[in-house]
mmCIF file with all atom_site columns, C-alpha atoms in Angstrom:
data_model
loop_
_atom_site.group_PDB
_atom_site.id
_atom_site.type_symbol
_atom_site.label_atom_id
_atom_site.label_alt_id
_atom_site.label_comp_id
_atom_site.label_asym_id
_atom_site.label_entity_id
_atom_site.label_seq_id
_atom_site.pdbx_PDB_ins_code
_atom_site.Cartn_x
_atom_site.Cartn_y
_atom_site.Cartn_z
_atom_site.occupancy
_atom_site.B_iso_or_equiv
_atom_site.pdbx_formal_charge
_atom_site.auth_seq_id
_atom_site.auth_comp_id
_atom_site.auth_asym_id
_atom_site.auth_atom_id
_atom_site.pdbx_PDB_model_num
ATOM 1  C CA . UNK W 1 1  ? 0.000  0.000  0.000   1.00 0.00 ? 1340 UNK W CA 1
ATOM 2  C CA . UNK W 1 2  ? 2.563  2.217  0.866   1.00 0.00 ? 1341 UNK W CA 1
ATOM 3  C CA . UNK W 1 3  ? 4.474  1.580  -2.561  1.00 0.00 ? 1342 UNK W CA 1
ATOM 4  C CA . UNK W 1 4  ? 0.839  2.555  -4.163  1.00 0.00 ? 1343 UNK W CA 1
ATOM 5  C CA . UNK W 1 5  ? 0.454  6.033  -2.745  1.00 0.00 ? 1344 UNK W CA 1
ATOM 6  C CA . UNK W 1 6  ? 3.878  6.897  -3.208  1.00 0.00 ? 1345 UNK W CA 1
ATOM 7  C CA . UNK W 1 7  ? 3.558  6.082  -7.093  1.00 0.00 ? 1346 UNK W CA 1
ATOM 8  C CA . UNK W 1 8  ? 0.636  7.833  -7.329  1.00 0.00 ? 1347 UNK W CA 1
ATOM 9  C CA . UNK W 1 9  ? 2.066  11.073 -5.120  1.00 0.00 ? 1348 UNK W CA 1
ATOM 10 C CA . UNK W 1 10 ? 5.229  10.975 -8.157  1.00 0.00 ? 1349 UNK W CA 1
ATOM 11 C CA . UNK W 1 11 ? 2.135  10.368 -11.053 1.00 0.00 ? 1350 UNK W CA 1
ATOM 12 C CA . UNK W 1 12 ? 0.681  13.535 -9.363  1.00 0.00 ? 1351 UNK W CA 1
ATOM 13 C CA . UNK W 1 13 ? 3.616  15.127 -9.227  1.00 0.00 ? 1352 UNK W CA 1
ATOM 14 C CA . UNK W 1 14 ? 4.214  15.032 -12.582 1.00 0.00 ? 1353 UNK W CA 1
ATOM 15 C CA . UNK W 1 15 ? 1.322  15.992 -13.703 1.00 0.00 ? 1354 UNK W CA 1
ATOM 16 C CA . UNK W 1 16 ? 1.258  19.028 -11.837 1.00 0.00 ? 1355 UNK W CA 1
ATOM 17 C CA . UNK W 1 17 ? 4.778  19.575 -13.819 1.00 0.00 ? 1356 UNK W CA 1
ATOM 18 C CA . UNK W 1 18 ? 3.338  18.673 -17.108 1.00 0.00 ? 1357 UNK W CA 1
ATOM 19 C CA . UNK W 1 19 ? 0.464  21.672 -15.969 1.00 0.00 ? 1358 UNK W CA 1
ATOM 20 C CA . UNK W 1 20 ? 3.044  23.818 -15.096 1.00 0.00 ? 1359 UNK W CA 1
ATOM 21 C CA . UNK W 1 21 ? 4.864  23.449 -18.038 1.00 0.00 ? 1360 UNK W CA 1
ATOM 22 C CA . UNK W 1 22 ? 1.908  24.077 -20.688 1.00 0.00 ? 1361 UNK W CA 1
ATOM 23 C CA . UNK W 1 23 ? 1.235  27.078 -18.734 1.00 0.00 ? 1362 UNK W CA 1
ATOM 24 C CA . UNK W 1 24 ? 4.649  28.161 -19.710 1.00 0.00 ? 1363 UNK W CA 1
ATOM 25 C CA . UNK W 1 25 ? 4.260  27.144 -23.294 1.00 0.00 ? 1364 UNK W CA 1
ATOM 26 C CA . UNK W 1 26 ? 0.669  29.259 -23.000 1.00 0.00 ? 1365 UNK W CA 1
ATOM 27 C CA . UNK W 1 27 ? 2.393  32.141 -21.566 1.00 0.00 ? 1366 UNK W CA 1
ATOM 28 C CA . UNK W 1 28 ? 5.136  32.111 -24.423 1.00 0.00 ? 1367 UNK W CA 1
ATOM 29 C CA . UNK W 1 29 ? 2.091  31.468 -27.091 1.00 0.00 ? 1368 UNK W CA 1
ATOM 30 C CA . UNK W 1 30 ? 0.554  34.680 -25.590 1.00 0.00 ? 1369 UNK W CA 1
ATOM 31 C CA . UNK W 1 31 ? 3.666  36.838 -25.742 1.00 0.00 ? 1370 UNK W CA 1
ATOM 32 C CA . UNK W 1 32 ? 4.115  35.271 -29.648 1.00 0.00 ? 1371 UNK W CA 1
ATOM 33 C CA . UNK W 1 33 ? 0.496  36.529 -30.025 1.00 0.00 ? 1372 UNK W CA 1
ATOM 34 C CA . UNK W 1 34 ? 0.998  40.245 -28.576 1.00 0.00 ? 1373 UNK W CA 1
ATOM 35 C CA . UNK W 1 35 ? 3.705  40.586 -30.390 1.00 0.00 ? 1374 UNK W CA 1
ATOM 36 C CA . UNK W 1 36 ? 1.877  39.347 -34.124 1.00 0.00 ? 1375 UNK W CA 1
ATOM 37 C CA . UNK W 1 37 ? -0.988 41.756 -32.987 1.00 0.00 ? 1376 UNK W CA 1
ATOM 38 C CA . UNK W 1 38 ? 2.047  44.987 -31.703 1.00 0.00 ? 1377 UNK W CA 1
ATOM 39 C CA . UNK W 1 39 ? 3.578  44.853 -35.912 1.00 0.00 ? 1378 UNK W CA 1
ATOM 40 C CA . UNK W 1 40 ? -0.125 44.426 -36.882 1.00 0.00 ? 1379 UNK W CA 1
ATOM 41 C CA . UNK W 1 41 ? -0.654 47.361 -35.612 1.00 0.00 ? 1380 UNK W CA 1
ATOM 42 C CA . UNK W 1 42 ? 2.350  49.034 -36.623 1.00 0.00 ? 1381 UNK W CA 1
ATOM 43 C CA . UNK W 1 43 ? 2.024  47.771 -40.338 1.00 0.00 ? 1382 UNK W CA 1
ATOM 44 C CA . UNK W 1 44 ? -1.407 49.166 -39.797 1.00 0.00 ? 1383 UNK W CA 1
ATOM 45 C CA . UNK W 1 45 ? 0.072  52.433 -39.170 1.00 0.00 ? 1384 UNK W CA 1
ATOM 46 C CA . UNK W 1 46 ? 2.514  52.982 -41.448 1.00 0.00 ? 1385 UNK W CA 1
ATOM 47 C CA . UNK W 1 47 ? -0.221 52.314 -44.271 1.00 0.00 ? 1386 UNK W CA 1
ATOM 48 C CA . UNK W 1 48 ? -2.475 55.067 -42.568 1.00 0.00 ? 1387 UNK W CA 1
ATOM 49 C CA . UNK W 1 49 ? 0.438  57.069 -42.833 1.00 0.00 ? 1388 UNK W CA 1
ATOM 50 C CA . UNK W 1 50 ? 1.079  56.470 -46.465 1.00 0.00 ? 1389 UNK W CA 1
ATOM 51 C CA . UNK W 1 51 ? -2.169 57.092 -46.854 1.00 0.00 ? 1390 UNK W CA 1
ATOM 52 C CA . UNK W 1 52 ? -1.844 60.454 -44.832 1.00 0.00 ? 1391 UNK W CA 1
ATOM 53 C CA . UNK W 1 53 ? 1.670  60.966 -46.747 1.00 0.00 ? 1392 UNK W CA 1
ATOM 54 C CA . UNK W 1 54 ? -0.084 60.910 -50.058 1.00 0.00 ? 1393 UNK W CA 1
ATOM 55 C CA . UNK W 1 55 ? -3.597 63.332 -49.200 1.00 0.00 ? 1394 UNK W CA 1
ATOM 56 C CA . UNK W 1 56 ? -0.657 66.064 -48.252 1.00 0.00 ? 1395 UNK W CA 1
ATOM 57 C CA . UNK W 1 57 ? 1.019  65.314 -51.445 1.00 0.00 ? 1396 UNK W CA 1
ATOM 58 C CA . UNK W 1 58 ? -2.048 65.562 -53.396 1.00 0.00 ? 1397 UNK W CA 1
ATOM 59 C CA . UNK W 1 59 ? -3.223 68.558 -51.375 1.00 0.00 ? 1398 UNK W CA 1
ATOM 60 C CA . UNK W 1 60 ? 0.383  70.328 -51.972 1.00 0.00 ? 1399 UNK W CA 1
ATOM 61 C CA . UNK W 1 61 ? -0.060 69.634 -55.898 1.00 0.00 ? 1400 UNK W CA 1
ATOM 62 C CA . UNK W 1 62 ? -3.706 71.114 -56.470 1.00 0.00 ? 1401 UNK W CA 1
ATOM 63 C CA . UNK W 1 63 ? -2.546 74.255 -53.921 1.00 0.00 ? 1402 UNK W CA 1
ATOM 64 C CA . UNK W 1 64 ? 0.412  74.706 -55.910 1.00 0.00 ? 1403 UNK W CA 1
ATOM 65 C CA . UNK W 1 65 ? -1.581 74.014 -59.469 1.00 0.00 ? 1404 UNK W CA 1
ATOM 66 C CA . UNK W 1 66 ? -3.861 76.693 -57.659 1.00 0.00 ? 1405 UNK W CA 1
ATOM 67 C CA . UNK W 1 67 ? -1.410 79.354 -57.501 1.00 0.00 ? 1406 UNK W CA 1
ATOM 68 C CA . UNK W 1 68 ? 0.063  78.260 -60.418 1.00 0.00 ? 1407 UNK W CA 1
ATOM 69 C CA . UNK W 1 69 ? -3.130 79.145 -62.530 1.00 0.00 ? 1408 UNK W CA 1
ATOM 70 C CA . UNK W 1 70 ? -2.830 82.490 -61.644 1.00 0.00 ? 1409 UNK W CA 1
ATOM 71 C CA . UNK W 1 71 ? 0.546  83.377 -63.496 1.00 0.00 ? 1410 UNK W CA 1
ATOM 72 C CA . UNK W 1 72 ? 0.074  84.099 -67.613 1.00 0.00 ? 1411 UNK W CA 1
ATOM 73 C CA . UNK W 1 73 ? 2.388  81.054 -68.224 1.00 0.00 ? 1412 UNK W CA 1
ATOM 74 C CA . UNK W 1 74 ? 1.003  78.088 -65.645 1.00 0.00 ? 1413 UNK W CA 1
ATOM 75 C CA . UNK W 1 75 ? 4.433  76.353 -66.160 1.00 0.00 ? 1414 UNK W CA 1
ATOM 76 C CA . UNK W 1 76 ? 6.476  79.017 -65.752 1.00 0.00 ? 1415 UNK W CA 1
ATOM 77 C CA . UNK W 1 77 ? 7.924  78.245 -62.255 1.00 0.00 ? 1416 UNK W CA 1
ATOM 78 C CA . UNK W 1 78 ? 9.367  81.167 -59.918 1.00 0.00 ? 1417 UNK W CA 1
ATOM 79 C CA . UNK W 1 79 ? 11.053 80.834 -56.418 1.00 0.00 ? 1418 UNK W CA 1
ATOM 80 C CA . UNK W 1 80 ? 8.506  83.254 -55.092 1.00 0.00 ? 1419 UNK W CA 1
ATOM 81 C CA . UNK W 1 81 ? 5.810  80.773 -56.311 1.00 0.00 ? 1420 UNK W CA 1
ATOM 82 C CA . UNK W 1 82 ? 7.711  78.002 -53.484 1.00 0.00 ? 1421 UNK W CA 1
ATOM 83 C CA . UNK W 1 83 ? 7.988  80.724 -51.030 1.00 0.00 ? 1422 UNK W CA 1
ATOM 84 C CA . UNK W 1 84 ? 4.301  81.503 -51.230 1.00 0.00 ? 1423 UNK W CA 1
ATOM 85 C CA . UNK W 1 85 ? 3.597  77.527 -51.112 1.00 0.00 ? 1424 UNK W CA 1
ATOM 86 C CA . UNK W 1 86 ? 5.344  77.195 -48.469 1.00 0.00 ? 1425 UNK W CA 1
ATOM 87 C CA . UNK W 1 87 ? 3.997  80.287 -45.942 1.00 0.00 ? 1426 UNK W CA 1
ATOM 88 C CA . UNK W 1 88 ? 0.936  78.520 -46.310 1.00 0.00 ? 1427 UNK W CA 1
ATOM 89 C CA . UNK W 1 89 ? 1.785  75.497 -45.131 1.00 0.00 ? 1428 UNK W CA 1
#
């Protein structure tokens, strides 16, 4: 009898372990997750900021063809045209 509660005390043991240790492999599959969902996010970002990047650029150009329109000779291009541009901004 004794020998039969001490194997089961080192079966429980064990198991506990084995518990223990998936834990540990959950814990590292949740840090592998935060981290997939942290460059998700930052590869979401950077897109939004593209998109951002190009609205300014597209804004810039029709302000600029804006001003532009106003000179006799639209491609005629003048440092005083960039100045202007850029006091705006």
């Amino acid at each position: 009898m004794k020998w039969l509660s001490h194997v089961l005390k080192k079966d429980e043991h064990d198991w506990v372990k084995k518990i223990e240790k998936d834990d540990g492999e959950e814990n590292k599959a949740k840090s592998i997750l935060n981290q997939m969902q942290q460059q998700l996010i930052d590869m979401l970002n950077m897109i939004w900021l593209s998109h951002l990047h190009w609205i300014a650029f597209l804004t810039n150009n029709s302000i600029y063809e804006s001003f532009n329109s106003f000179r006799p000779y639209p491609n005629d291009i003048h440092a005083d045209d960039h100045n202007l541009i850029l006091e705006y901004f």
